[in-house]
Short mmCIF file of C-alpha atoms in Angstrom, two decimals:
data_model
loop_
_atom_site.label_atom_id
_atom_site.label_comp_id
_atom_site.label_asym_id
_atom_site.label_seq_id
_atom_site.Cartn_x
_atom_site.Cartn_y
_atom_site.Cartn_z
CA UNK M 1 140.38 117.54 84.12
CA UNK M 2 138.46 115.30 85.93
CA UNK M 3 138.47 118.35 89.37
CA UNK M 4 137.41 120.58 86.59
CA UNK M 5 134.37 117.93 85.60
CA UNK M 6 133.39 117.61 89.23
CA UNK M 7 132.46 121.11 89.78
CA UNK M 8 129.59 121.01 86.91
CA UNK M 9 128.38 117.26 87.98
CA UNK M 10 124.60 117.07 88.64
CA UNK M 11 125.43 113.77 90.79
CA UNK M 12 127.56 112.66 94.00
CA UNK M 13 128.39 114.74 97.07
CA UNK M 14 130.02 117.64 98.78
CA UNK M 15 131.42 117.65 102.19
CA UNK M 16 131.54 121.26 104.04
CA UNK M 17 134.91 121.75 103.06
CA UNK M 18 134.35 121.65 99.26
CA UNK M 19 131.18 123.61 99.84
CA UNK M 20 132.60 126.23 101.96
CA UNK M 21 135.91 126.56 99.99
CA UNK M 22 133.83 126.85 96.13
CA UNK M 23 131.42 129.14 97.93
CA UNK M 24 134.59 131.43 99.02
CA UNK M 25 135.89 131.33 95.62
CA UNK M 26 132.91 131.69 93.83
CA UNK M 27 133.16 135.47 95.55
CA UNK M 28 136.51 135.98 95.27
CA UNK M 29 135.96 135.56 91.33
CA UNK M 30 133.26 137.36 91.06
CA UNK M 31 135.15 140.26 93.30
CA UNK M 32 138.02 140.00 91.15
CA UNK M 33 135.72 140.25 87.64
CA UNK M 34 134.36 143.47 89.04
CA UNK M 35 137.52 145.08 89.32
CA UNK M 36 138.99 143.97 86.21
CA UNK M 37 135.64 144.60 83.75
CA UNK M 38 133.60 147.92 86.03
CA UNK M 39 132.74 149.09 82.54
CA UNK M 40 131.35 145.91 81.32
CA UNK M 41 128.20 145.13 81.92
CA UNK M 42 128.16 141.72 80.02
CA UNK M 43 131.67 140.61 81.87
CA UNK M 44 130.05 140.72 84.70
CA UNK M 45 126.64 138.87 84.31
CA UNK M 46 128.39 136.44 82.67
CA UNK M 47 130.96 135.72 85.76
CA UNK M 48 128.31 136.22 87.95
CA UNK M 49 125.86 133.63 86.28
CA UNK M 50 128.77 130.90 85.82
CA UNK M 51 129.48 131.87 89.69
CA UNK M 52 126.23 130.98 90.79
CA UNK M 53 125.43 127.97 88.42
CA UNK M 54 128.47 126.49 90.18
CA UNK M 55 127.89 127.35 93.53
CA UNK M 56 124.25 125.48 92.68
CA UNK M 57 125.45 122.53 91.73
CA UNK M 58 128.03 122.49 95.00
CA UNK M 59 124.55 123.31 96.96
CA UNK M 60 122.72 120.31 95.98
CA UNK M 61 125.54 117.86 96.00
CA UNK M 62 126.00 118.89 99.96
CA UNK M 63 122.34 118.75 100.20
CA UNK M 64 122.46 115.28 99.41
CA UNK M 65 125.47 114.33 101.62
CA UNK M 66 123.08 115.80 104.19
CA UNK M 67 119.89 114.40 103.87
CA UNK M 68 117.88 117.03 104.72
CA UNK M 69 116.92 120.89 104.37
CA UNK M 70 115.74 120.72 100.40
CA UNK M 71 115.09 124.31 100.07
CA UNK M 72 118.77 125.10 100.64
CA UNK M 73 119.40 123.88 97.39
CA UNK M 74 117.40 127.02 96.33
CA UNK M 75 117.93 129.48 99.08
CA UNK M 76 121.91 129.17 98.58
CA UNK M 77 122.67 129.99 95.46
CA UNK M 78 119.57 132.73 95.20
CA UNK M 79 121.62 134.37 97.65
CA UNK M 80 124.74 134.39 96.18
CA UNK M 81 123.12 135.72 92.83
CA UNK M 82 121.49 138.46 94.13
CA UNK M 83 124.47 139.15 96.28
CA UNK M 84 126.54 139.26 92.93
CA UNK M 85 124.05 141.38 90.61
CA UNK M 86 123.47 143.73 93.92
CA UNK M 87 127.71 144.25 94.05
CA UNK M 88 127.75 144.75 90.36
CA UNK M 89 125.39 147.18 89.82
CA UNK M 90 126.76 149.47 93.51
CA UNK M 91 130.38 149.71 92.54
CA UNK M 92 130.63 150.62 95.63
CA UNK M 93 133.56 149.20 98.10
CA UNK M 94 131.43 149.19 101.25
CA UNK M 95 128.72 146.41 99.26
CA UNK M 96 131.16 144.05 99.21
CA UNK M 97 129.68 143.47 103.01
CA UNK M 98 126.88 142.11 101.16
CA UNK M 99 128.73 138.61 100.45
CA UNK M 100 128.76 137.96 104.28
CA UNK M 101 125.16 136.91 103.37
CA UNK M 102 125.94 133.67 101.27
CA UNK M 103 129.29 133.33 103.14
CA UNK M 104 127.40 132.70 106.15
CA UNK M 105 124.69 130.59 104.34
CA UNK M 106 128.22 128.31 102.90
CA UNK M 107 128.92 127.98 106.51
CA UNK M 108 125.82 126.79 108.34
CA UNK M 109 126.71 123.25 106.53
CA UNK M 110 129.91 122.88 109.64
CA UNK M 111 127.23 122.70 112.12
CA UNK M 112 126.10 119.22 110.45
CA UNK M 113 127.51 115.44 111.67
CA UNK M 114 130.08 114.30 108.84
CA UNK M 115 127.84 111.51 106.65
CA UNK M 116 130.53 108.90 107.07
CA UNK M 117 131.45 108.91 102.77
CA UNK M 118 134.51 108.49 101.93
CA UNK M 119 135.63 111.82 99.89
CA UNK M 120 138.36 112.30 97.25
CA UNK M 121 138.98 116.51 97.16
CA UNK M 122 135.46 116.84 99.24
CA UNK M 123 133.57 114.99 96.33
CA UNK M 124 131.90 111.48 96.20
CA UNK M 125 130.30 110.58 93.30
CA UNK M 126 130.59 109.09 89.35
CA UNK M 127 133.55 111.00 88.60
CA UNK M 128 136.81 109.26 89.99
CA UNK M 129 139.07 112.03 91.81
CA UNK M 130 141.23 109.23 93.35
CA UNK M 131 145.21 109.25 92.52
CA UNK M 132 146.45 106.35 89.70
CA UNK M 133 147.57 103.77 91.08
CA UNK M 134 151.72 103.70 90.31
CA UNK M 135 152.31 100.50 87.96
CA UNK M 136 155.07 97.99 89.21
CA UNK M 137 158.32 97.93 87.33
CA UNK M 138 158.16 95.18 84.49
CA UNK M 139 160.83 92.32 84.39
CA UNK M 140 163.03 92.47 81.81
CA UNK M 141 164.66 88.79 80.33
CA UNK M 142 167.79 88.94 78.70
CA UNK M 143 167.91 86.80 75.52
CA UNK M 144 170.27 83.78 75.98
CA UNK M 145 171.94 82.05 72.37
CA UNK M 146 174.70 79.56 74.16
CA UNK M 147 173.36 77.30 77.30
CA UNK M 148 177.44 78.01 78.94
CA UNK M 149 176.89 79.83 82.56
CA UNK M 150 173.15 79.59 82.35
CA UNK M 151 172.96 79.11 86.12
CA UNK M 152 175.47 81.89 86.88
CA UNK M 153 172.84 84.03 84.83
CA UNK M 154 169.65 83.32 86.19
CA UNK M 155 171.17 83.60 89.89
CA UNK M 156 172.00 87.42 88.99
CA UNK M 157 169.09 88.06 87.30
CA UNK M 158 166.80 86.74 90.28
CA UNK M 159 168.86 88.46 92.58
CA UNK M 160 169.02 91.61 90.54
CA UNK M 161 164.78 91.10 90.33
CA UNK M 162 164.72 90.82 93.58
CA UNK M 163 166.07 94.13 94.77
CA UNK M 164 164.16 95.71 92.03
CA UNK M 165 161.00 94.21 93.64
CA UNK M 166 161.32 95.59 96.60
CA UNK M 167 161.73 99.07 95.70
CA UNK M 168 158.97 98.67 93.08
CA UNK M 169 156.88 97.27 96.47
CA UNK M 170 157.98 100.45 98.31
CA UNK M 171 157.26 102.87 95.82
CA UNK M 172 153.24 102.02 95.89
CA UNK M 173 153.07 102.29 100.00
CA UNK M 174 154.53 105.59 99.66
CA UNK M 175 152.45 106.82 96.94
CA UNK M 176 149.11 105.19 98.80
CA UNK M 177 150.04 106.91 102.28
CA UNK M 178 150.99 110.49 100.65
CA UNK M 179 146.85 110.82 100.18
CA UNK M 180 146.04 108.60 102.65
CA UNK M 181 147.93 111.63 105.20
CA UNK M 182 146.27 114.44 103.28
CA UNK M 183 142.70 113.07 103.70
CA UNK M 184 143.59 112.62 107.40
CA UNK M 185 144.68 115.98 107.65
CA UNK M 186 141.98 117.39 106.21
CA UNK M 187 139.49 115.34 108.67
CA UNK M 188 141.50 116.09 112.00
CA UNK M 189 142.11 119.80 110.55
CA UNK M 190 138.80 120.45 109.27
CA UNK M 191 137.44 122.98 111.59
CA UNK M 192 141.32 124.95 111.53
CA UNK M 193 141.01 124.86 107.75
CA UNK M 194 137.54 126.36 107.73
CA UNK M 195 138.83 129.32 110.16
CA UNK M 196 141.82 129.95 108.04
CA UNK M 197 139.80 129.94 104.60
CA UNK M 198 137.59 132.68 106.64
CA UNK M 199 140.56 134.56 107.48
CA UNK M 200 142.15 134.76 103.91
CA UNK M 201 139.19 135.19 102.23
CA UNK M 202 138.03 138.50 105.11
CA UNK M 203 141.94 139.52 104.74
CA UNK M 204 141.58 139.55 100.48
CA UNK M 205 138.18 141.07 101.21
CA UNK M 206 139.81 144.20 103.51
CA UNK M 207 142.08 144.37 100.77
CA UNK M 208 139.87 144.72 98.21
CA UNK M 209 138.12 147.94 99.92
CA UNK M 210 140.77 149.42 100.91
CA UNK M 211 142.77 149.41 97.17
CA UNK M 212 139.22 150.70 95.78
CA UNK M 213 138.89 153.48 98.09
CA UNK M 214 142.41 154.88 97.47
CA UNK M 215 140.76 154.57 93.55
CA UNK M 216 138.31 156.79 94.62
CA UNK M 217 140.52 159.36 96.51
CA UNK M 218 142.82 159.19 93.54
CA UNK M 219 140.12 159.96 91.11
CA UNK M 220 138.34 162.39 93.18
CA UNK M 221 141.75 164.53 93.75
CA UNK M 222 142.10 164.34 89.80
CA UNK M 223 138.59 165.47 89.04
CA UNK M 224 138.84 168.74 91.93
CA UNK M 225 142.58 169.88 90.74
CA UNK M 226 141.20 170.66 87.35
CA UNK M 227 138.73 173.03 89.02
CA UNK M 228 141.34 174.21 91.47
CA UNK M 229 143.68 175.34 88.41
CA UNK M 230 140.68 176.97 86.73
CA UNK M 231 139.60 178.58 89.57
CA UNK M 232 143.62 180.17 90.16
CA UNK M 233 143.51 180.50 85.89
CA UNK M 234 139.97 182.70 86.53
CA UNK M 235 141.13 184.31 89.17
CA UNK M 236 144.58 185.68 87.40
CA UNK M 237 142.34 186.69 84.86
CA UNK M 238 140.06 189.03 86.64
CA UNK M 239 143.57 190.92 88.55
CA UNK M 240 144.89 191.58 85.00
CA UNK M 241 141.67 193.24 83.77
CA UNK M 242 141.53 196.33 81.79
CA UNK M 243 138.15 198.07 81.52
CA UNK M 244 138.72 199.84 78.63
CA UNK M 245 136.16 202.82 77.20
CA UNK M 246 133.91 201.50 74.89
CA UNK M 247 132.50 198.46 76.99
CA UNK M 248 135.29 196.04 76.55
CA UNK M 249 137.55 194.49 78.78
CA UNK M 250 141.66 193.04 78.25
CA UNK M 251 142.74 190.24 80.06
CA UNK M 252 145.86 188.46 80.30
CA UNK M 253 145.89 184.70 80.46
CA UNK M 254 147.68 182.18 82.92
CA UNK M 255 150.84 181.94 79.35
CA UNK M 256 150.42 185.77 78.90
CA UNK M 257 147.82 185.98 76.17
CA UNK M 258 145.97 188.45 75.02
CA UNK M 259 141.94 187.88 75.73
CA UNK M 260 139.57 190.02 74.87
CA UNK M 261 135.93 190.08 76.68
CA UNK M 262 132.40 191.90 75.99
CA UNK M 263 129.06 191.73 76.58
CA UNK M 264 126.59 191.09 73.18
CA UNK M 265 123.33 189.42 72.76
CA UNK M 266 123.88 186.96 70.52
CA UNK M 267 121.76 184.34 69.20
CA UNK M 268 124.16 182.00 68.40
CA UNK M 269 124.06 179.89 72.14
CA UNK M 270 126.40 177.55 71.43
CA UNK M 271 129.71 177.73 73.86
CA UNK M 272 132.26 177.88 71.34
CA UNK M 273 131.87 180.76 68.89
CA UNK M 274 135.16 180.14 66.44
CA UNK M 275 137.65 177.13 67.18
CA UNK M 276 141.03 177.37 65.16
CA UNK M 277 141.42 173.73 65.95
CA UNK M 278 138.23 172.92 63.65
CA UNK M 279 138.05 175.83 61.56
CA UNK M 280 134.01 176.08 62.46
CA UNK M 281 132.02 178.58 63.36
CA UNK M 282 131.53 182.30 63.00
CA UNK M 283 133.46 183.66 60.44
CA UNK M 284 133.13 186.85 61.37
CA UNK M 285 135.10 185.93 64.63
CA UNK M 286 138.23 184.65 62.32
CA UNK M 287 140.25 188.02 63.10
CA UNK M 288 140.27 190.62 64.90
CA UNK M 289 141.23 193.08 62.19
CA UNK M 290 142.57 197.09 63.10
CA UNK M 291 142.02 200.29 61.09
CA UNK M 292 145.62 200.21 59.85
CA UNK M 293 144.69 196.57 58.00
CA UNK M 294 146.88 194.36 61.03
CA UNK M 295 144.80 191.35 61.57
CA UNK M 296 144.72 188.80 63.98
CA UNK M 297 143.45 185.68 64.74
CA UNK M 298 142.00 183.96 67.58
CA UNK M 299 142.54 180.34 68.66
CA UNK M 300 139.17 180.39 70.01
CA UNK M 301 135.72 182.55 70.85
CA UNK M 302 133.46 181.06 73.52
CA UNK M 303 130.08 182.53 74.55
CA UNK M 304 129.48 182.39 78.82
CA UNK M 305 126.35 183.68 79.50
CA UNK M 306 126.26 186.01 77.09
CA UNK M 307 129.80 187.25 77.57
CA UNK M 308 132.01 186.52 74.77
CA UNK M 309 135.47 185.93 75.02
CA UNK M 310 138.25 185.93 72.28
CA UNK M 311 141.89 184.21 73.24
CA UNK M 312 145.13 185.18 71.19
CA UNK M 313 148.36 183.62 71.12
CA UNK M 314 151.23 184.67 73.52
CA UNK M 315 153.06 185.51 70.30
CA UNK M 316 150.46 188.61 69.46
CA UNK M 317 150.53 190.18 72.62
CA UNK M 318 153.08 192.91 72.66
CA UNK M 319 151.99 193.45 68.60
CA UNK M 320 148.08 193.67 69.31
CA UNK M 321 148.90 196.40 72.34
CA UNK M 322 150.79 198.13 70.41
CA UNK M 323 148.10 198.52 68.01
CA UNK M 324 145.37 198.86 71.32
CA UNK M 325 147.51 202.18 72.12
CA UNK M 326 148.05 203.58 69.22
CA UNK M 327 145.06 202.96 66.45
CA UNK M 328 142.18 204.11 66.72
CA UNK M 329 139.55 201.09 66.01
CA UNK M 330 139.20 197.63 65.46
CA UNK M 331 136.43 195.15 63.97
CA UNK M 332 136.13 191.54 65.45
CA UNK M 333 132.93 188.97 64.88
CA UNK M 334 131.14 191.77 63.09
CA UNK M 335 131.42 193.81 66.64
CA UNK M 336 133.52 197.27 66.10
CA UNK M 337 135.67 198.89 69.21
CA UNK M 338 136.61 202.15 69.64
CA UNK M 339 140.34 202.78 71.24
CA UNK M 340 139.56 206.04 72.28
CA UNK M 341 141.28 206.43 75.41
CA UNK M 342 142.92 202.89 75.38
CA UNK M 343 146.92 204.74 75.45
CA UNK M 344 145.28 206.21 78.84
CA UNK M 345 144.02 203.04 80.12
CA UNK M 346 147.00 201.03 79.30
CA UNK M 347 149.82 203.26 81.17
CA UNK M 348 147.96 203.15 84.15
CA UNK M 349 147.66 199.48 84.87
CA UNK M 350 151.10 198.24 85.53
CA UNK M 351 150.27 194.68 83.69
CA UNK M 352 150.44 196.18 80.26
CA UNK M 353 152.64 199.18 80.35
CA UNK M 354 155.80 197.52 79.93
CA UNK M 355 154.22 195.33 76.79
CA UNK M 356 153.79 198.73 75.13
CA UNK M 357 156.68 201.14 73.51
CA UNK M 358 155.94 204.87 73.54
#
């Protein structure tokens, strides 16, 4: 596409609307590549460096239509770039206020006199932009094989011709002044046009923010109601304890499980002791096995600061405090517990003595 080749063309000119309006969507791309690739590093540069390579070659083609001020071919775009890599690398909504910066740089060019070039889509230059011209319609001669009526003929064919050529001679005026109207639109508009680019491009911009601070507020409600539920999980935990006599404690979880907690100076520090969902780790934590020969086993062991912790299934917990009440030890990760007193324990605290039949 020829619009397409004129954005990458070393030669011609820019006018301030072309300038301004590939400056505004140079950002809004590289706004829009942000959100779509936050992850991706490589996305990014990669927008970001087409961005400004574009937005270069738009600064020295309006550097040329004005004569003057050289450098801004290399202040422009050194702005934008930076402005880009700076937005990239924050992730933050309230940097996008950092793309005023080459947004006002874009629009220091509607201060300067109009060079008099005639423009096609803001651009002057080697590459044609200009609408094809429409093509007349071709006359058509029927073949003739007698010479009877030949003048009755040729009158309706001219007259036929004719009225074809002047629609065909319409057809081009209309097709010249369509954008012959848009150029003048553009030229009596041009300051309006400027002001409502601003205003879309501020509104997208507010827009922008606003969409990725709800992100934030979304993701920082997910990441504190975890620790909420865990902290109403904990504390359900501690009102169901049992301190039972030999140094142990019983706790029922938030789906009524059985977990059993003691203190023991391990030297294994990892956090989980025994995981039934890998099969790894202590093997001595496997089951929780009684004097009578019961046994059973834990989904899981952890180790918090020294305290370990061993969860049963919902399934096991009227069975294992039946066994708590009634038996008189039990052996679990090479740690043995004496029940001494557990019957006691467990008819006072009005968690557990319904779970148990006497």
């Amino acid at each position: 596409m020829p619009l397409l080749r004129s954005l990458f063309c070393f030669q011609g000119a820019d006018n301030t609307i072309r300038f301004v309006s590939i400056t505004l969507i140079a950002i809004l791309v590289t706004l829009l590549a942000t959100a779509l690739f936050p992850s991706s590093i490589a996305a990014k540069a990669v927008v970001s460096v087409l961005a400004t390579i574009i937005v270069a070659l738009s600064t020295w083609r309006r550097v040329r239509d004005w004569g003057r001020y050289a450098h801004w071919v290399w202040v422009h775009p050194a702005l934008f770039f930076v402005t880009a890599i700076s937005y990239s690398a924050w992730l933050e909504p309230s940097a996008v206020l950092v793309f005023v910066i080459p947004l006002l740089s874009s629009l220091s060019s509607v201060l300067t006199k109009h060079s008099g070039k005639h423009f096609n889509y803001g651009y002057t230059g080697p590459i044609d932009l200009s609408p094809p011209p429409s093509q007349p319609a071709g006359r058509r001669v029927e073949p003739s094989f007698t010479g009877e009526n030949i003048q009755h003929v040729d009158a309706h064919i001219s007259t036929a011709y004719e009225g074809r050529s002047q629609t065909s001679s319409i057809a081009p005026v209309n097709a010249q002044n369509s954008p012959v109207d848009i150029k003048h639109f553009i030229e009596n508009y041009k300051k309006q046009l400027v002001i409502g680019s601003l205003t879309l491009s501020l509104a997208a911009i507010i827009i922008f923010l606003f969409s990725r601070a709800a992100t934030n507020d979304v993701i920082e409600q997910e990441a504190t109601t975890p620790q909420t539920n865990e902290q109403a999980s904990s504390q359900l935990l501690k009102n169901d304890e049992l301190q039972l006599p030999d140094n142990y404690s019983l706790f029922l979880t938030q789906y009524q499980g059985l977990a059993i907690e003691w203190l023991e100076d391990v030297t294994n520090k990892e956090e989980i002791i025994w995981s039934i969902d890998s099969a790894e780790g202590e093997r001595t934590c496997q089951h929780a096995k009684f004097n009578s020969g019961q046994t059973f086993r834990p989904f899981k062991v952890e180790n918090i600061n020294g305290e370990l912790t061993a969860y049963f299934s919902p399934l096991d917990t009227q069975a294992m405090l039946q066994l708590i009440a009634f038996k008189s030890s039990f052996k679990l990760c090479d740690q043995s517990f004496s029940l001494k007193g557990s019957q006691k324990a467990i008819g006072k605290h009005p968690a557990y003595t319904h779970l148990v039949e006497y």
